[in-house]
Amino acid sequence: FALIIADHEAEYYFDERYVPGFWSHPKLKELCDGVLRCWILQNAKFDMRMLGTKDLVLAGVTMDDTIAARLRRNDYFQSQAYSLAEQARRHGFAKDDRVAAWIKDNKAVEERKDFFGNTYTSPRYDRVPLELMEEYGCMDARVTYDLFKIYIDAFDPEDAERQIDLYVNEDNKELAR
């Protein structure tokens, strides 16, 4: 897999196929260890688990578009879809579907079995041409960053306090530890 980062002006694509040994480079560890960084992720649990396979941990603050979107919409029971594609669509961003089309056209999938022995197919992103993956990944990073800016700009700290007060009051304090 690759590491793709976007900031307010550009996207940066890091892939071991471009830079052999990238995942063990000291500069990458230094980047991840920056406690003053704010990491904006889409489905942070998955991304952080994948980084963990490379012995990388993100220091600093981690923000998640999925959680921010659900909080903004006051949607705790997932009545909406929160994939990056669905969030992008709701906010008028284009999501690049060329990789999905390439995988389908080239049958770049493999069969796997889940914990219960059920068979399912999984896309093989490692078979997609690197240039296409780079464009796709950079667009995803840009959309993730831009979505979070929308969510954080709409955040009202006073409203957040009111929401907390609705859920944490004398009637339900016994639920808290």
mmCIF file of C-alpha atoms in Angstrom:
data_model
loop_
_atom_site.group_PDB
_atom_site.id
_atom_site.type_symbol
_atom_site.label_atom_id
_atom_site.label_comp_id
_atom_site.label_asym_id
_atom_site.label_seq_id
_atom_site.Cartn_x
_atom_site.Cartn_y
_atom_site.Cartn_z
ATOM 1 C CA PHE A 1 0.000 0.000 0.000
ATOM 2 C CA ALA A 2 1.005 3.643 -0.287
ATOM 3 C CA LEU A 3 1.065 6.638 2.013
ATOM 4 C CA ILE A 4 -0.635 9.683 0.523
ATOM 5 C CA ILE A 5 -0.649 13.035 2.283
ATOM 6 C CA ALA A 6 -2.433 16.251 1.344
ATOM 7 C CA ASP A 7 -2.007 19.655 2.885
ATOM 8 C CA HIS A 8 -3.641 22.967 2.022
ATOM 9 C CA GLU A 9 -1.813 23.225 -1.291
ATOM 10 C CA ALA A 10 -0.567 19.879 -2.609
ATOM 11 C CA GLU A 11 -0.728 16.074 -2.441
ATOM 12 C CA TYR A 12 2.278 13.831 -1.829
ATOM 13 C CA TYR A 13 2.399 10.181 -2.884
ATOM 14 C CA PHE A 14 4.824 7.782 -1.186
ATOM 15 C CA ASP A 15 5.148 4.235 -2.478
ATOM 16 C CA GLU A 16 7.899 1.677 -2.007
ATOM 17 C CA ARG A 17 7.757 0.955 -5.731
ATOM 18 C CA TYR A 18 9.070 4.502 -6.280
ATOM 19 C CA VAL A 19 11.418 4.586 -3.293
ATOM 20 C CA PRO A 20 12.651 1.129 -2.243
ATOM 21 C CA GLY A 21 12.958 0.898 1.532
ATOM 22 C CA PHE A 22 10.519 3.760 2.043
ATOM 23 C CA TRP A 23 8.657 2.119 4.935
ATOM 24 C CA SER A 24 11.822 1.798 7.020
ATOM 25 C CA HIS A 25 13.295 5.216 6.151
ATOM 26 C CA PRO A 26 14.175 7.273 9.273
ATOM 27 C CA LYS A 27 12.536 10.399 7.792
ATOM 28 C CA LEU A 28 9.177 8.591 7.643
ATOM 29 C CA LYS A 29 9.404 7.672 11.330
ATOM 30 C CA GLU A 30 10.336 11.276 12.081
ATOM 31 C CA LEU A 31 7.296 12.491 10.113
ATOM 32 C CA CYS A 32 4.935 10.152 11.979
ATOM 33 C CA ASP A 33 6.444 11.005 15.373
ATOM 34 C CA GLY A 34 5.695 14.737 15.055
ATOM 35 C CA VAL A 35 3.520 15.411 18.110
ATOM 36 C CA LEU A 36 2.494 18.812 16.763
ATOM 37 C CA ARG A 37 0.903 17.291 13.645
ATOM 38 C CA CYS A 38 -2.770 16.915 12.942
ATOM 39 C CA TRP A 39 -3.561 13.837 10.851
ATOM 40 C CA ILE A 40 -6.835 13.873 8.918
ATOM 41 C CA LEU A 41 -7.891 10.384 7.868
ATOM 42 C CA GLN A 42 -10.894 8.704 6.302
ATOM 43 C CA ASN A 43 -11.782 5.636 8.372
ATOM 44 C CA ALA A 44 -8.830 6.207 10.703
ATOM 45 C CA LYS A 45 -9.114 2.793 12.357
ATOM 46 C CA PHE A 46 -8.269 1.047 9.067
ATOM 47 C CA ASP A 47 -5.459 3.450 8.117
ATOM 48 C CA MET A 48 -3.859 3.232 11.533
ATOM 49 C CA ARG A 49 -4.062 -0.570 11.492
ATOM 50 C CA MET A 50 -2.349 -0.622 8.080
ATOM 51 C CA LEU A 51 0.385 1.739 9.289
ATOM 52 C CA GLY A 52 0.818 -0.542 12.297
ATOM 53 C CA THR A 53 1.761 -3.376 9.948
ATOM 54 C CA LYS A 54 4.773 -1.212 9.067
ATOM 55 C CA ASP A 55 5.481 -0.447 12.755
ATOM 56 C CA LEU A 56 4.377 3.163 12.344
ATOM 57 C CA VAL A 57 2.254 5.057 14.835
ATOM 58 C CA LEU A 58 0.880 8.537 14.199
ATOM 59 C CA ALA A 59 1.750 10.905 17.033
ATOM 60 C CA GLY A 60 -0.135 14.155 17.486
ATOM 61 C CA VAL A 61 -3.851 14.587 16.890
ATOM 62 C CA THR A 62 -5.803 12.229 14.638
ATOM 63 C CA MET A 63 -9.074 13.411 13.097
ATOM 64 C CA ASP A 64 -11.465 11.180 11.148
ATOM 65 C CA ASP A 65 -13.740 12.421 8.329
ATOM 66 C CA THR A 66 -16.229 9.643 8.989
ATOM 67 C CA ILE A 67 -16.656 10.583 12.633
ATOM 68 C CA ALA A 68 -16.706 14.318 11.871
ATOM 69 C CA ALA A 69 -19.427 13.790 9.253
ATOM 70 C CA ARG A 70 -21.569 11.718 11.600
ATOM 71 C CA LEU A 71 -21.211 14.261 14.394
ATOM 72 C CA ARG A 72 -22.002 17.125 12.050
ATOM 73 C CA ARG A 73 -25.147 15.375 10.848
ATOM 74 C CA ASN A 74 -26.041 14.147 14.358
ATOM 75 C CA ASP A 75 -26.277 10.694 12.787
ATOM 76 C CA TYR A 76 -25.138 8.159 15.352
ATOM 77 C CA PHE A 77 -27.053 5.240 13.863
ATOM 78 C CA GLN A 78 -25.702 5.448 10.311
ATOM 79 C CA SER A 79 -28.827 6.329 8.407
ATOM 80 C CA GLN A 80 -26.431 7.710 5.767
ATOM 81 C CA ALA A 81 -23.470 6.046 4.076
ATOM 82 C CA TYR A 82 -20.113 7.427 5.206
ATOM 83 C CA SER A 83 -17.680 6.025 2.674
ATOM 84 C CA LEU A 84 -15.398 8.614 1.133
ATOM 85 C CA ALA A 85 -17.301 8.283 -2.146
ATOM 86 C CA GLU A 86 -20.664 8.995 -0.470
ATOM 87 C CA GLN A 87 -19.356 11.922 1.534
ATOM 88 C CA ALA A 88 -17.694 13.361 -1.575
ATOM 89 C CA ARG A 89 -20.920 13.009 -3.549
ATOM 90 C CA ARG A 90 -22.957 14.779 -0.858
ATOM 91 C CA HIS A 91 -20.575 17.743 -0.948
ATOM 92 C CA GLY A 92 -20.197 17.978 -4.717
ATOM 93 C CA PHE A 93 -16.698 16.509 -5.035
ATOM 94 C CA ALA A 94 -15.869 14.140 -7.857
ATOM 95 C CA LYS A 95 -14.587 10.725 -6.794
ATOM 96 C CA ASP A 96 -12.284 8.991 -9.244
ATOM 97 C CA ASP A 97 -13.760 5.622 -10.235
ATOM 98 C CA ARG A 98 -11.099 4.674 -12.803
ATOM 99 C CA VAL A 99 -9.348 2.270 -10.419
ATOM 100 C CA ALA A 100 -12.565 0.347 -9.730
ATOM 101 C CA ALA A 101 -13.212 0.219 -13.480
ATOM 102 C CA TRP A 102 -9.648 -1.011 -14.153
ATOM 103 C CA ILE A 103 -9.993 -3.728 -11.505
ATOM 104 C CA LYS A 104 -13.318 -4.855 -12.977
ATOM 105 C CA ASP A 105 -12.126 -4.756 -16.602
ATOM 106 C CA ASN A 106 -8.935 -6.651 -15.779
ATOM 107 C CA LYS A 107 -10.518 -9.041 -13.266
ATOM 108 C CA ALA A 108 -7.890 -8.004 -10.722
ATOM 109 C CA VAL A 109 -9.499 -9.747 -7.757
ATOM 110 C CA GLU A 110 -8.717 -12.712 -5.595
ATOM 111 C CA GLU A 111 -10.965 -15.031 -3.675
ATOM 112 C CA ARG A 112 -10.577 -15.054 0.080
ATOM 113 C CA LYS A 113 -12.313 -16.687 3.001
ATOM 114 C CA ASP A 114 -13.527 -14.837 6.039
ATOM 115 C CA PHE A 115 -13.337 -16.079 9.631
ATOM 116 C CA PHE A 116 -16.460 -18.192 9.127
ATOM 117 C CA GLY A 117 -15.216 -19.787 5.902
ATOM 118 C CA ASN A 118 -17.420 -17.720 3.583
ATOM 119 C CA THR A 119 -15.792 -16.908 0.260
ATOM 120 C CA TYR A 120 -15.596 -13.339 -1.002
ATOM 121 C CA THR A 121 -13.606 -11.465 -3.636
ATOM 122 C CA SER A 122 -11.120 -8.758 -2.772
ATOM 123 C CA PRO A 123 -9.667 -6.199 -5.213
ATOM 124 C CA ARG A 124 -5.954 -6.455 -5.996
ATOM 125 C CA TYR A 125 -4.822 -2.836 -5.941
ATOM 126 C CA ASP A 126 -1.222 -3.971 -6.311
ATOM 127 C CA ARG A 127 -2.013 -4.972 -9.912
ATOM 128 C CA VAL A 128 -3.320 -1.522 -10.894
ATOM 129 C CA PRO A 129 -0.763 0.543 -12.864
ATOM 130 C CA LEU A 130 1.239 2.691 -10.462
ATOM 131 C CA GLU A 131 0.528 5.966 -12.291
ATOM 132 C CA LEU A 132 -3.224 5.364 -12.051
ATOM 133 C CA MET A 133 -2.966 4.472 -8.355
ATOM 134 C CA GLU A 134 -0.997 7.654 -7.711
ATOM 135 C CA GLU A 135 -3.637 9.859 -9.377
ATOM 136 C CA TYR A 136 -6.421 8.020 -7.555
ATOM 137 C CA GLY A 137 -4.680 8.161 -4.177
ATOM 138 C CA CYS A 138 -3.849 11.843 -4.484
ATOM 139 C CA MET A 139 -7.463 12.644 -5.366
ATOM 140 C CA ASP A 140 -8.648 10.674 -2.318
ATOM 141 C CA ALA A 141 -6.213 12.550 -0.081
ATOM 142 C CA ARG A 142 -7.393 15.892 -1.489
ATOM 143 C CA VAL A 143 -11.068 15.024 -0.987
ATOM 144 C CA THR A 144 -10.377 13.782 2.563
ATOM 145 C CA TYR A 145 -8.606 17.036 3.435
ATOM 146 C CA ASP A 146 -11.243 19.250 1.804
ATOM 147 C CA LEU A 147 -14.127 17.389 3.450
ATOM 148 C CA PHE A 148 -12.588 17.801 6.867
ATOM 149 C CA LYS A 149 -12.205 21.534 6.284
ATOM 150 C CA ILE A 150 -15.953 21.664 5.586
ATOM 151 C CA TYR A 151 -16.721 19.709 8.752
ATOM 152 C CA ILE A 152 -14.371 21.635 11.034
ATOM 153 C CA ASP A 153 -15.503 25.013 9.677
ATOM 154 C CA ALA A 154 -19.107 24.061 10.490
ATOM 155 C CA PHE A 155 -18.260 22.943 14.018
ATOM 156 C CA ASP A 156 -19.715 25.137 16.737
ATOM 157 C CA PRO A 157 -18.084 24.499 20.127
ATOM 158 C CA GLU A 158 -21.105 25.885 21.995
ATOM 159 C CA ASP A 159 -23.425 23.547 20.110
ATOM 160 C CA ALA A 160 -21.107 20.651 20.973
ATOM 161 C CA GLU A 161 -21.450 21.522 24.666
ATOM 162 C CA ARG A 162 -25.242 21.574 24.292
ATOM 163 C CA GLN A 163 -25.161 18.161 22.602
ATOM 164 C CA ILE A 164 -23.029 16.735 25.395
ATOM 165 C CA ASP A 165 -25.419 18.165 27.990
ATOM 166 C CA LEU A 166 -28.317 16.403 26.245
ATOM 167 C CA TYR A 167 -26.653 13.016 26.623
ATOM 168 C CA VAL A 168 -24.854 13.449 29.939
ATOM 169 C CA ASN A 169 -27.391 14.590 32.497
ATOM 170 C CA GLU A 170 -28.527 13.402 35.900
ATOM 171 C CA ASP A 171 -30.880 10.801 34.386
ATOM 172 C CA ASN A 172 -28.173 8.834 32.601
ATOM 173 C CA LYS A 173 -25.014 9.446 34.628
ATOM 174 C CA GLU A 174 -25.269 5.923 36.020
ATOM 175 C CA LEU A 175 -24.424 4.701 32.489
ATOM 176 C CA ALA A 176 -21.056 6.443 32.645
ATOM 177 C CA ARG A 177 -18.060 5.018 34.445
#
